[in-house]
Amino acid sequence: MVQSVTISSAENRWYASVLACVQQELASRPSHGQRMTGTVGVDLGVKTLAALSAPIAMPGQAPGLLR
């Protein structure tokens, strides 16, 4: 369900930002392909991992390879 739409323009270009609420059932366990791969990818270039509505931000860190 679409909760909000924001339309803006900058330098002769138009942008639309859509916020939607989607319910999705998650699998109870990893798929066969996920089990065979066995690794998790993390983008180490993320400056801010999460920004909350309170004035708190969780910085992105390079924790190394996760297994």
CHARMM-style PDB file with segment names, atoms N, HN, CA, C and O in Angstrom:
ATOM      1  N   MET     1       0.835  -1.164   0.000  1.00  0.00      PROA
ATOM      2  CA  MET     1       0.000   0.000   0.000  1.00  0.00      PROA
ATOM      3  C   MET     1       0.892   1.243   0.000  1.00  0.00      PROA
ATOM      4  O   MET     1       1.810   1.343   0.814  1.00  0.00      PROA
ATOM      5  N   VAL     2       0.637   2.164  -0.880  1.00  0.00      PROA
ATOM      6  HN  VAL     2      -0.109   2.083  -1.541  1.00  0.00      PROA
ATOM      7  CA  VAL     2       1.399   3.404  -0.961  1.00  0.00      PROA
ATOM      8  C   VAL     2       1.003   4.293   0.206  1.00  0.00      PROA
ATOM      9  O   VAL     2      -0.179   4.562   0.422  1.00  0.00      PROA
ATOM     10  N   GLN     3       2.009   4.749   0.962  1.00  0.00      PROA
ATOM     11  HN  GLN     3       2.969   4.531   0.787  1.00  0.00      PROA
ATOM     12  CA  GLN     3       1.744   5.615   2.113  1.00  0.00      PROA
ATOM     13  C   GLN     3       1.928   7.079   1.773  1.00  0.00      PROA
ATOM     14  O   GLN     3       1.190   7.929   2.271  1.00  0.00      PROA
ATOM     15  N   SER     4       2.915   7.387   0.921  1.00  0.00      PROA
ATOM     16  HN  SER     4       3.514   6.696   0.516  1.00  0.00      PROA
ATOM     17  CA  SER     4       3.102   8.777   0.506  1.00  0.00      PROA
ATOM     18  C   SER     4       3.892   8.835  -0.793  1.00  0.00      PROA
ATOM     19  O   SER     4       4.637   7.916  -1.131  1.00  0.00      PROA
ATOM     20  N   VAL     5       3.711   9.931  -1.507  1.00  0.00      PROA
ATOM     21  HN  VAL     5       3.106  10.678  -1.232  1.00  0.00      PROA
ATOM     22  CA  VAL     5       4.455  10.196  -2.737  1.00  0.00      PROA
ATOM     23  C   VAL     5       4.934  11.634  -2.669  1.00  0.00      PROA
ATOM     24  O   VAL     5       4.153  12.541  -2.383  1.00  0.00      PROA
ATOM     25  N   THR     6       6.218  11.844  -2.931  1.00  0.00      PROA
ATOM     26  HN  THR     6       6.853  11.107  -3.163  1.00  0.00      PROA
ATOM     27  CA  THR     6       6.788  13.191  -2.951  1.00  0.00      PROA
ATOM     28  C   THR     6       7.355  13.440  -4.346  1.00  0.00      PROA
ATOM     29  O   THR     6       8.175  12.665  -4.841  1.00  0.00      PROA
ATOM     30  N   ILE     7       6.915  14.521  -4.971  1.00  0.00      PROA
ATOM     31  HN  ILE     7       6.249  15.150  -4.570  1.00  0.00      PROA
ATOM     32  CA  ILE     7       7.389  14.913  -6.297  1.00  0.00      PROA
ATOM     33  C   ILE     7       8.245  16.149  -6.132  1.00  0.00      PROA
ATOM     34  O   ILE     7       7.846  17.100  -5.460  1.00  0.00      PROA
ATOM     35  N   SER     8       9.433  16.143  -6.748  1.00  0.00      PROA
ATOM     36  HN  SER     8       9.757  15.371  -7.294  1.00  0.00      PROA
ATOM     37  CA  SER     8      10.305  17.322  -6.669  1.00  0.00      PROA
ATOM     38  C   SER     8      11.018  17.506  -8.002  1.00  0.00      PROA
ATOM     39  O   SER     8      11.064  16.596  -8.830  1.00  0.00      PROA
ATOM     40  N   SER     9      11.567  18.689  -8.194  1.00  0.00      PROA
ATOM     41  HN  SER     9      11.530  19.429  -7.522  1.00  0.00      PROA
ATOM     42  CA  SER     9      12.345  18.959  -9.403  1.00  0.00      PROA
ATOM     43  C   SER     9      13.624  19.679  -9.014  1.00  0.00      PROA
ATOM     44  O   SER     9      13.662  20.457  -8.061  1.00  0.00      PROA
ATOM     45  N   ALA    10      14.670  19.398  -9.777  1.00  0.00      PROA
ATOM     46  HN  ALA    10      14.639  18.766 -10.552  1.00  0.00      PROA
ATOM     47  CA  ALA    10      15.961  20.053  -9.583  1.00  0.00      PROA
ATOM     48  C   ALA    10      16.683  20.078 -10.920  1.00  0.00      PROA
ATOM     49  O   ALA    10      16.823  19.046 -11.575  1.00  0.00      PROA
ATOM     50  N   GLU    11      17.135  21.238 -11.317  1.00  0.00      PROA
ATOM     51  HN  GLU    11      17.021  22.076 -10.785  1.00  0.00      PROA
ATOM     52  CA  GLU    11      17.896  21.410 -12.552  1.00  0.00      PROA
ATOM     53  C   GLU    11      17.208  20.772 -13.751  1.00  0.00      PROA
ATOM     54  O   GLU    11      17.813  19.979 -14.473  1.00  0.00      PROA
ATOM     55  N   ASN    12      15.958  21.115 -13.959  1.00  0.00      PROA
ATOM     56  HN  ASN    12      15.467  21.759 -13.373  1.00  0.00      PROA
ATOM     57  CA  ASN    12      15.162  20.656 -15.097  1.00  0.00      PROA
ATOM     58  C   ASN    12      14.924  19.149 -15.119  1.00  0.00      PROA
ATOM     59  O   ASN    12      14.675  18.583 -16.183  1.00  0.00      PROA
ATOM     60  N   ARG    13      14.996  18.490 -13.964  1.00  0.00      PROA
ATOM     61  HN  ARG    13      15.199  18.950 -13.099  1.00  0.00      PROA
ATOM     62  CA  ARG    13      14.676  17.070 -13.868  1.00  0.00      PROA
ATOM     63  C   ARG    13      13.628  16.881 -12.781  1.00  0.00      PROA
ATOM     64  O   ARG    13      13.619  17.597 -11.780  1.00  0.00      PROA
ATOM     65  N   TRP    14      12.757  15.923 -12.988  1.00  0.00      PROA
ATOM     66  HN  TRP    14      12.764  15.342 -13.802  1.00  0.00      PROA
ATOM     67  CA  TRP    14      11.713  15.617 -12.017  1.00  0.00      PROA
ATOM     68  C   TRP    14      12.039  14.305 -11.321  1.00  0.00      PROA
ATOM     69  O   TRP    14      12.566  13.376 -11.933  1.00  0.00      PROA
ATOM     70  N   TYR    15      11.718  14.242 -10.036  1.00  0.00      PROA
ATOM     71  HN  TYR    15      11.290  14.997  -9.539  1.00  0.00      PROA
ATOM     72  CA  TYR    15      11.973  13.049  -9.228  1.00  0.00      PROA
ATOM     73  C   TYR    15      10.702  12.697  -8.459  1.00  0.00      PROA
ATOM     74  O   TYR    15       9.962  13.581  -8.029  1.00  0.00      PROA
ATOM     75  N   ALA    16      10.460  11.408  -8.292  1.00  0.00      PROA
ATOM     76  HN  ALA    16      11.061  10.690  -8.642  1.00  0.00      PROA
ATOM     77  CA  ALA    16       9.332  10.936  -7.492  1.00  0.00      PROA
ATOM     78  C   ALA    16       9.872   9.968  -6.449  1.00  0.00      PROA
ATOM     79  O   ALA    16      10.605   9.034  -6.775  1.00  0.00      PROA
ATOM     80  N   SER    17       9.511  10.195  -5.217  1.00  0.00      PROA
ATOM     81  HN  SER    17       8.915  10.954  -4.953  1.00  0.00      PROA
ATOM     82  CA  SER    17       9.875   9.310  -4.118  1.00  0.00      PROA
ATOM     83  C   SER    17       8.598   8.678  -3.601  1.00  0.00      PROA
ATOM     84  O   SER    17       7.662   9.382  -3.221  1.00  0.00      PROA
ATOM     85  N   VAL    18       8.556   7.349  -3.584  1.00  0.00      PROA
ATOM     86  HN  VAL    18       9.317   6.778  -3.892  1.00  0.00      PROA
ATOM     87  CA  VAL    18       7.350   6.623  -3.175  1.00  0.00      PROA
ATOM     88  C   VAL    18       7.670   5.811  -1.928  1.00  0.00      PROA
ATOM     89  O   VAL    18       8.624   5.033  -1.908  1.00  0.00      PROA
ATOM     90  N   LEU    19       6.865   5.999  -0.892  1.00  0.00      PROA
ATOM     91  HN  LEU    19       6.090   6.631  -0.908  1.00  0.00      PROA
ATOM     92  CA  LEU    19       6.988   5.216   0.335  1.00  0.00      PROA
ATOM     93  C   LEU    19       5.825   4.242   0.370  1.00  0.00      PROA
ATOM     94  O   LEU    19       4.663   4.646   0.342  1.00  0.00      PROA
ATOM     95  N   ALA    20       6.147   2.945   0.432  1.00  0.00      PROA
ATOM     96  HN  ALA    20       7.092   2.616   0.454  1.00  0.00      PROA
ATOM     97  CA  ALA    20       5.104   1.925   0.418  1.00  0.00      PROA
ATOM     98  C   ALA    20       5.319   0.932   1.549  1.00  0.00      PROA
ATOM     99  O   ALA    20       6.451   0.663   1.949  1.00  0.00      PROA
ATOM    100  N   CYS    21       4.234   0.399   2.051  1.00  0.00      PROA
ATOM    101  HN  CYS    21       3.314   0.618   1.726  1.00  0.00      PROA
ATOM    102  CA  CYS    21       4.259  -0.638   3.074  1.00  0.00      PROA
ATOM    103  C   CYS    21       3.901  -1.952   2.388  1.00  0.00      PROA
ATOM    104  O   CYS    21       2.824  -2.092   1.808  1.00  0.00      PROA
ATOM    105  N   VAL    22       4.819  -2.908   2.463  1.00  0.00      PROA
ATOM    106  HN  VAL    22       5.694  -2.794   2.934  1.00  0.00      PROA
ATOM    107  CA  VAL    22       4.620  -4.189   1.798  1.00  0.00      PROA
ATOM    108  C   VAL    22       4.795  -5.302   2.810  1.00  0.00      PROA
ATOM    109  O   VAL    22       5.796  -5.338   3.526  1.00  0.00      PROA
ATOM    110  N   GLN    23       3.838  -6.207   2.879  1.00  0.00      PROA
ATOM    111  HN  GLN    23       3.025  -6.178   2.297  1.00  0.00      PROA
ATOM    112  CA  GLN    23       3.975  -7.363   3.752  1.00  0.00      PROA
ATOM    113  C   GLN    23       4.508  -8.518   2.924  1.00  0.00      PROA
ATOM    114  O   GLN    23       4.018  -8.798   1.830  1.00  0.00      PROA
ATOM    115  N   GLN    24       5.522  -9.186   3.465  1.00  0.00      PROA
ATOM    116  HN  GLN    24       5.921  -8.959   4.354  1.00  0.00      PROA
ATOM    117  CA  GLN    24       6.132 -10.289   2.747  1.00  0.00      PROA
ATOM    118  C   GLN    24       6.462 -11.397   3.736  1.00  0.00      PROA
ATOM    119  O   GLN    24       7.041 -11.148   4.794  1.00  0.00      PROA
ATOM    120  N   GLU    25       6.097 -12.597   3.391  1.00  0.00      PROA
ATOM    121  HN  GLU    25       5.626 -12.800   2.532  1.00  0.00      PROA
ATOM    122  CA  GLU    25       6.434 -13.721   4.251  1.00  0.00      PROA
ATOM    123  C   GLU    25       7.878 -14.128   4.000  1.00  0.00      PROA
ATOM    124  O   GLU    25       8.315 -14.242   2.855  1.00  0.00      PROA
ATOM    125  N   LEU    26       8.607 -14.345   5.081  1.00  0.00      PROA
ATOM    126  HN  LEU    26       8.252 -14.253   6.011  1.00  0.00      PROA
ATOM    127  CA  LEU    26       9.995 -14.756   4.976  1.00  0.00      PROA
ATOM    128  C   LEU    26      10.099 -16.260   5.179  1.00  0.00      PROA
ATOM    129  O   LEU    26       9.335 -16.855   5.938  1.00  0.00      PROA
ATOM    130  N   ALA    27      11.040 -16.850   4.499  1.00  0.00      PROA
ATOM    131  HN  ALA    27      11.661 -16.367   3.882  1.00  0.00      PROA
ATOM    132  CA  ALA    27      11.261 -18.285   4.638  1.00  0.00      PROA
ATOM    133  C   ALA    27      11.753 -18.588   6.050  1.00  0.00      PROA
ATOM    134  O   ALA    27      12.435 -17.773   6.671  1.00  0.00      PROA
ATOM    135  N   SER    28      11.398 -19.766   6.543  1.00  0.00      PROA
ATOM    136  HN  SER    28      10.843 -20.427   6.039  1.00  0.00      PROA
ATOM    137  CA  SER    28      11.812 -20.139   7.902  1.00  0.00      PROA
ATOM    138  C   SER    28      13.279 -20.547   7.961  1.00  0.00      PROA
ATOM    139  O   SER    28      13.871 -20.591   9.040  1.00  0.00      PROA
ATOM    140  N   ARG    29      13.871 -20.848   6.796  1.00  0.00      PROA
ATOM    141  HN  ARG    29      13.391 -20.812   5.920  1.00  0.00      PROA
ATOM    142  CA  ARG    29      15.292 -21.208   6.763  1.00  0.00      PROA
ATOM    143  C   ARG    29      15.866 -20.806   5.408  1.00  0.00      PROA
ATOM    144  O   ARG    29      15.110 -20.557   4.468  1.00  0.00      PROA
ATOM    145  N   PRO    30      17.199 -20.739   5.295  1.00  0.00      PROA
ATOM    146  CA  PRO    30      17.817 -20.348   4.029  1.00  0.00      PROA
ATOM    147  C   PRO    30      17.511 -21.340   2.904  1.00  0.00      PROA
ATOM    148  O   PRO    30      17.281 -22.524   3.152  1.00  0.00      PROA
ATOM    149  N   SER    31      17.510 -20.846   1.679  1.00  0.00      PROA
ATOM    150  HN  SER    31      17.697 -19.884   1.477  1.00  0.00      PROA
ATOM    151  CA  SER    31      17.288 -21.708   0.525  1.00  0.00      PROA
ATOM    152  C   SER    31      18.529 -22.565   0.287  1.00  0.00      PROA
ATOM    153  O   SER    31      19.575 -22.342   0.897  1.00  0.00      PROA
ATOM    154  N   HSD    32      18.403 -23.546  -0.603  1.00  0.00      PROA
ATOM    155  HN  HSD    32      17.553 -23.728  -1.098  1.00  0.00      PROA
ATOM    156  CA  HSD    32      19.535 -24.424  -0.929  1.00  0.00      PROA
ATOM    157  C   HSD    32      20.707 -23.599  -1.476  1.00  0.00      PROA
ATOM    158  O   HSD    32      21.858 -23.822  -1.099  1.00  0.00      PROA
ATOM    159  N   GLY    33      20.409 -22.653  -2.358  1.00  0.00      PROA
ATOM    160  HN  GLY    33      19.475 -22.471  -2.664  1.00  0.00      PROA
ATOM    161  CA  GLY    33      21.462 -21.805  -2.924  1.00  0.00      PROA
ATOM    162  C   GLY    33      22.159 -20.964  -1.861  1.00  0.00      PROA
ATOM    163  O   GLY    33      23.380 -20.813  -1.895  1.00  0.00      PROA
ATOM    164  N   GLN    34      21.395 -20.415  -0.918  1.00  0.00      PROA
ATOM    165  HN  GLN    34      20.403 -20.537  -0.891  1.00  0.00      PROA
ATOM    166  CA  GLN    34      21.981 -19.632   0.161  1.00  0.00      PROA
ATOM    167  C   GLN    34      22.868 -20.503   1.048  1.00  0.00      PROA
ATOM    168  O   GLN    34      23.936 -20.066   1.478  1.00  0.00      PROA
ATOM    169  N   ARG    35      22.426 -21.744   1.325  1.00  0.00      PROA
ATOM    170  HN  ARG    35      21.559 -22.099   0.975  1.00  0.00      PROA
ATOM    171  CA  ARG    35      23.234 -22.643   2.156  1.00  0.00      PROA
ATOM    172  C   ARG    35      24.521 -23.026   1.435  1.00  0.00      PROA
ATOM    173  O   ARG    35      25.567 -23.143   2.073  1.00  0.00      PROA
ATOM    174  N   MET    36      24.468 -23.224   0.123  1.00  0.00      PROA
ATOM    175  HN  MET    36      23.618 -23.129  -0.396  1.00  0.00      PROA
ATOM    176  CA  MET    36      25.657 -23.625  -0.635  1.00  0.00      PROA
ATOM    177  C   MET    36      26.673 -22.489  -0.721  1.00  0.00      PROA
ATOM    178  O   MET    36      27.879 -22.734  -0.688  1.00  0.00      PROA
ATOM    179  N   THR    37      26.198 -21.259  -0.830  1.00  0.00      PROA
ATOM    180  HN  THR    37      25.218 -21.060  -0.857  1.00  0.00      PROA
ATOM    181  CA  THR    37      27.102 -20.106  -0.907  1.00  0.00      PROA
ATOM    182  C   THR    37      27.747 -19.856   0.448  1.00  0.00      PROA
ATOM    183  O   THR    37      28.968 -19.720   0.530  1.00  0.00      PROA
ATOM    184  N   GLY    38      26.965 -19.793   1.497  1.00  0.00      PROA
ATOM    185  HN  GLY    38      25.973 -19.903   1.431  1.00  0.00      PROA
ATOM    186  CA  GLY    38      27.467 -19.705   2.862  1.00  0.00      PROA
ATOM    187  C   GLY    38      28.123 -18.400   3.255  1.00  0.00      PROA
ATOM    188  O   GLY    38      28.742 -18.338   4.317  1.00  0.00      PROA
ATOM    189  N   THR    39      28.021 -17.356   2.454  1.00  0.00      PROA
ATOM    190  HN  THR    39      27.518 -17.406   1.591  1.00  0.00      PROA
ATOM    191  CA  THR    39      28.635 -16.080   2.815  1.00  0.00      PROA
ATOM    192  C   THR    39      27.594 -14.966   2.783  1.00  0.00      PROA
ATOM    193  O   THR    39      26.534 -15.102   2.173  1.00  0.00      PROA
ATOM    194  N   VAL    40      27.915 -13.875   3.444  1.00  0.00      PROA
ATOM    195  HN  VAL    40      28.776 -13.764   3.940  1.00  0.00      PROA
ATOM    196  CA  VAL    40      27.052 -12.703   3.482  1.00  0.00      PROA
ATOM    197  C   VAL    40      27.851 -11.531   2.929  1.00  0.00      PROA
ATOM    198  O   VAL    40      28.994 -11.313   3.331  1.00  0.00      PROA
ATOM    199  N   GLY    41      27.260 -10.780   2.014  1.00  0.00      PROA
ATOM    200  HN  GLY    41      26.331 -10.956   1.688  1.00  0.00      PROA
ATOM    201  CA  GLY    41      27.932  -9.611   1.466  1.00  0.00      PROA
ATOM    202  C   GLY    41      27.542  -8.360   2.226  1.00  0.00      PROA
ATOM    203  O   GLY    41      26.367  -8.145   2.522  1.00  0.00      PROA
ATOM    204  N   VAL    42      28.528  -7.536   2.540  1.00  0.00      PROA
ATOM    205  HN  VAL    42      29.483  -7.711   2.300  1.00  0.00      PROA
ATOM    206  CA  VAL    42      28.292  -6.284   3.245  1.00  0.00      PROA
ATOM    207  C   VAL    42      28.978  -5.175   2.453  1.00  0.00      PROA
ATOM    208  O   VAL    42      30.153  -5.289   2.106  1.00  0.00      PROA
ATOM    209  N   ASP    43      28.245  -4.112   2.170  1.00  0.00      PROA
ATOM    210  HN  ASP    43      27.290  -4.020   2.452  1.00  0.00      PROA
ATOM    211  CA  ASP    43      28.818  -2.968   1.466  1.00  0.00      PROA
ATOM    212  C   ASP    43      29.635  -2.159   2.458  1.00  0.00      PROA
ATOM    213  O   ASP    43      29.075  -1.485   3.322  1.00  0.00      PROA
ATOM    214  N   LEU    44      30.957  -2.220   2.341  1.00  0.00      PROA
ATOM    215  HN  LEU    44      31.412  -2.767   1.639  1.00  0.00      PROA
ATOM    216  CA  LEU    44      31.829  -1.541   3.296  1.00  0.00      PROA
ATOM    217  C   LEU    44      31.942  -0.044   3.024  1.00  0.00      PROA
ATOM    218  O   LEU    44      32.564   0.678   3.804  1.00  0.00      PROA
ATOM    219  N   GLY    45      31.355   0.430   1.938  1.00  0.00      PROA
ATOM    220  HN  GLY    45      30.850  -0.156   1.304  1.00  0.00      PROA
ATOM    221  CA  GLY    45      31.412   1.850   1.625  1.00  0.00      PROA
ATOM    222  C   GLY    45      30.254   2.645   2.195  1.00  0.00      PROA
ATOM    223  O   GLY    45      30.123   3.832   1.896  1.00  0.00      PROA
ATOM    224  N   VAL    46      29.422   2.035   2.996  1.00  0.00      PROA
ATOM    225  HN  VAL    46      29.528   1.071   3.239  1.00  0.00      PROA
ATOM    226  CA  VAL    46      28.262   2.719   3.570  1.00  0.00      PROA
ATOM    227  C   VAL    46      28.728   3.660   4.670  1.00  0.00      PROA
ATOM    228  O   VAL    46      29.357   3.227   5.636  1.00  0.00      PROA
ATOM    229  N   LYS    47      28.422   4.950   4.529  1.00  0.00      PROA
ATOM    230  HN  LYS    47      27.912   5.302   3.745  1.00  0.00      PROA
ATOM    231  CA  LYS    47      28.839   5.929   5.522  1.00  0.00      PROA
ATOM    232  C   LYS    47      27.954   5.854   6.762  1.00  0.00      PROA
ATOM    233  O   LYS    47      28.455   5.865   7.887  1.00  0.00      PROA
ATOM    234  N   THR    48      26.642   5.776   6.558  1.00  0.00      PROA
ATOM    235  HN  THR    48      26.235   5.767   5.645  1.00  0.00      PROA
ATOM    236  CA  THR    48      25.705   5.683   7.681  1.00  0.00      PROA
ATOM    237  C   THR    48      24.886   4.417   7.493  1.00  0.00      PROA
ATOM    238  O   THR    48      24.163   4.277   6.506  1.00  0.00      PROA
ATOM    239  N   LEU    49      25.002   3.488   8.448  1.00  0.00      PROA
ATOM    240  HN  LEU    49      25.589   3.601   9.249  1.00  0.00      PROA
ATOM    241  CA  LEU    49      24.308   2.215   8.344  1.00  0.00      PROA
ATOM    242  C   LEU    49      22.803   2.390   8.541  1.00  0.00      PROA
ATOM    243  O   LEU    49      22.004   1.796   7.817  1.00  0.00      PROA
ATOM    244  N   ALA    50      22.420   3.206   9.523  1.00  0.00      PROA
ATOM    245  HN  ALA    50      23.069   3.689  10.112  1.00  0.00      PROA
ATOM    246  CA  ALA    50      20.999   3.462   9.780  1.00  0.00      PROA
ATOM    247  C   ALA    50      20.837   4.862  10.338  1.00  0.00      PROA
ATOM    248  O   ALA    50      21.632   5.298  11.171  1.00  0.00      PROA
ATOM    249  N   ALA    51      19.815   5.567   9.885  1.00  0.00      PROA
ATOM    250  HN  ALA    51      19.170   5.213   9.208  1.00  0.00      PROA
ATOM    251  CA  ALA    51      19.496   6.889  10.408  1.00  0.00      PROA
ATOM    252  C   ALA    51      18.110   6.801  11.030  1.00  0.00      PROA
ATOM    253  O   ALA    51      17.141   6.458  10.352  1.00  0.00      PROA
ATOM    254  N   LEU    52      18.016   7.103  12.291  1.00  0.00      PROA
ATOM    255  HN  LEU    52      18.803   7.381  12.841  1.00  0.00      PROA
ATOM    256  CA  LEU    52      16.754   6.994  13.012  1.00  0.00      PROA
ATOM    257  C   LEU    52      16.040   8.335  13.067  1.00  0.00      PROA
ATOM    258  O   LEU    52      16.637   9.367  12.759  1.00  0.00      PROA
ATOM    259  N   SER    53      14.764   8.331  13.458  1.00  0.00      PROA
ATOM    260  HN  SER    53      14.280   7.493  13.708  1.00  0.00      PROA
ATOM    261  CA  SER    53      14.025   9.586  13.563  1.00  0.00      PROA
ATOM    262  C   SER    53      14.552  10.440  14.706  1.00  0.00      PROA
ATOM    263  O   SER    53      14.470  11.667  14.650  1.00  0.00      PROA
ATOM    264  N   ALA    54      15.093   9.801  15.746  1.00  0.00      PROA
ATOM    265  HN  ALA    54      15.159   8.804  15.791  1.00  0.00      PROA
ATOM    266  CA  ALA    54      15.769  10.545  16.816  1.00  0.00      PROA
ATOM    267  C   ALA    54      17.127  10.985  16.260  1.00  0.00      PROA
ATOM    268  O   ALA    54      17.610  10.386  15.300  1.00  0.00      PROA
ATOM    269  N   PRO    55      17.743  11.998  16.827  1.00  0.00      PROA
ATOM    270  CA  PRO    55      19.031  12.465  16.285  1.00  0.00      PROA
ATOM    271  C   PRO    55      20.168  11.494  16.601  1.00  0.00      PROA
ATOM    272  O   PRO    55      21.159  11.867  17.228  1.00  0.00      PROA
ATOM    273  N   ILE    56      20.013  10.261  16.164  1.00  0.00      PROA
ATOM    274  HN  ILE    56      19.208   9.959  15.655  1.00  0.00      PROA
ATOM    275  CA  ILE    56      21.021   9.221  16.373  1.00  0.00      PROA
ATOM    276  C   ILE    56      21.291   8.565  15.026  1.00  0.00      PROA
ATOM    277  O   ILE    56      20.356   8.275  14.280  1.00  0.00      PROA
ATOM    278  N   ALA    57      22.538   8.332  14.714  1.00  0.00      PROA
ATOM    279  HN  ALA    57      23.298   8.568  15.320  1.00  0.00      PROA
ATOM    280  CA  ALA    57      22.904   7.627  13.491  1.00  0.00      PROA
ATOM    281  C   ALA    57      23.890   6.530  13.846  1.00  0.00      PROA
ATOM    282  O   ALA    57      24.764   6.712  14.694  1.00  0.00      PROA
ATOM    283  N   MET    58      23.740   5.394  13.192  1.00  0.00      PROA
ATOM    284  HN  MET    58      23.030   5.246  12.503  1.00  0.00      PROA
ATOM    285  CA  MET    58      24.664   4.289  13.401  1.00  0.00      PROA
ATOM    286  C   MET    58      25.673   4.315  12.259  1.00  0.00      PROA
ATOM    287  O   MET    58      25.302   4.084  11.108  1.00  0.00      PROA
ATOM    288  N   PRO    59      26.940   4.591  12.556  1.00  0.00      PROA
ATOM    289  CA  PRO    59      27.934   4.679  11.489  1.00  0.00      PROA
ATOM    290  C   PRO    59      28.193   3.314  10.865  1.00  0.00      PROA
ATOM    291  O   PRO    59      28.139   2.285  11.538  1.00  0.00      PROA
ATOM    292  N   GLY    60      28.475   3.326   9.568  1.00  0.00      PROA
ATOM    293  HN  GLY    60      28.519   4.162   9.021  1.00  0.00      PROA
ATOM    294  CA  GLY    60      28.876   2.096   8.904  1.00  0.00      PROA
ATOM    295  C   GLY    60      30.299   1.784   9.272  1.00  0.00      PROA
ATOM    296  O   GLY    60      31.144   2.679   9.303  1.00  0.00      PROA
ATOM    297  N   GLN    61      30.582   0.539   9.551  1.00  0.00      PROA
ATOM    298  HN  GLN    61      29.896  -0.189   9.527  1.00  0.00      PROA
ATOM    299  CA  GLN    61      31.922   0.132   9.921  1.00  0.00      PROA
ATOM    300  C   GLN    61      32.329  -1.043   9.053  1.00  0.00      PROA
ATOM    301  O   GLN    61      31.479  -1.772   8.542  1.00  0.00      PROA
ATOM    302  N   ALA    62      33.603  -1.220   8.892  1.00  0.00      PROA
ATOM    303  HN  ALA    62      34.294  -0.628   9.307  1.00  0.00      PROA
ATOM    304  CA  ALA    62      34.134  -2.327   8.109  1.00  0.00      PROA
ATOM    305  C   ALA    62      34.517  -3.458   9.061  1.00  0.00      PROA
ATOM    306  O   ALA    62      35.671  -3.546   9.479  1.00  0.00      PROA
ATOM    307  N   PRO    63      33.554  -4.330   9.412  1.00  0.00      PROA
ATOM    308  CA  PRO    63      33.827  -5.359  10.390  1.00  0.00      PROA
ATOM    309  C   PRO    63      34.664  -6.514   9.860  1.00  0.00      PROA
ATOM    310  O   PRO    63      35.087  -7.375  10.632  1.00  0.00      PROA
ATOM    311  N   GLY    64      34.907  -6.545   8.565  1.00  0.00      PROA
ATOM    312  HN  GLY    64      34.563  -5.846   7.938  1.00  0.00      PROA
ATOM    313  CA  GLY    64      35.657  -7.665   7.994  1.00  0.00      PROA
ATOM    314  C   GLY    64      34.688  -8.657   7.368  1.00  0.00      PROA
ATOM    315  O   GLY    64      33.489  -8.398   7.268  1.00  0.00      PROA
ATOM    316  N   LEU    65      35.211  -9.766   6.960  1.00  0.00      PROA
ATOM    317  HN  LEU    65      36.185  -9.977   7.041  1.00  0.00      PROA
ATOM    318  CA  LEU    65      34.398 -10.788   6.305  1.00  0.00      PROA
ATOM    319  C   LEU    65      33.554 -11.524   7.323  1.00  0.00      PROA
ATOM    320  O   LEU    65      34.066 -12.007   8.333  1.00  0.00      PROA
ATOM    321  N   LEU    66      32.257 -11.610   7.059  1.00  0.00      PROA
ATOM    322  HN  LEU    66      31.840 -11.217   6.239  1.00  0.00      PROA
ATOM    323  CA  LEU    66      31.356 -12.321   7.964  1.00  0.00      PROA
ATOM    324  C   LEU    66      31.092 -13.707   7.394  1.00  0.00      PROA
ATOM    325  O   LEU    66      30.877 -13.850   6.191  1.00  0.00      PROA
ATOM    326  N   ARG    67      31.105 -14.697   8.218  1.00  0.00      PROA
ATOM    327  HN  ARG    67      31.279 -14.580   9.196  1.00  0.00      PROA
ATOM    328  CA  ARG    67      30.776 -16.064   7.790  1.00  0.00      PROA
ATOM    329  C   ARG    67      29.819 -16.670   8.766  1.00  0.00      PROA
ATOM    330  OT1 ARG    67      29.410 -17.819   8.597  1.00  0.00      PROA
TER     331      ARG     67
END
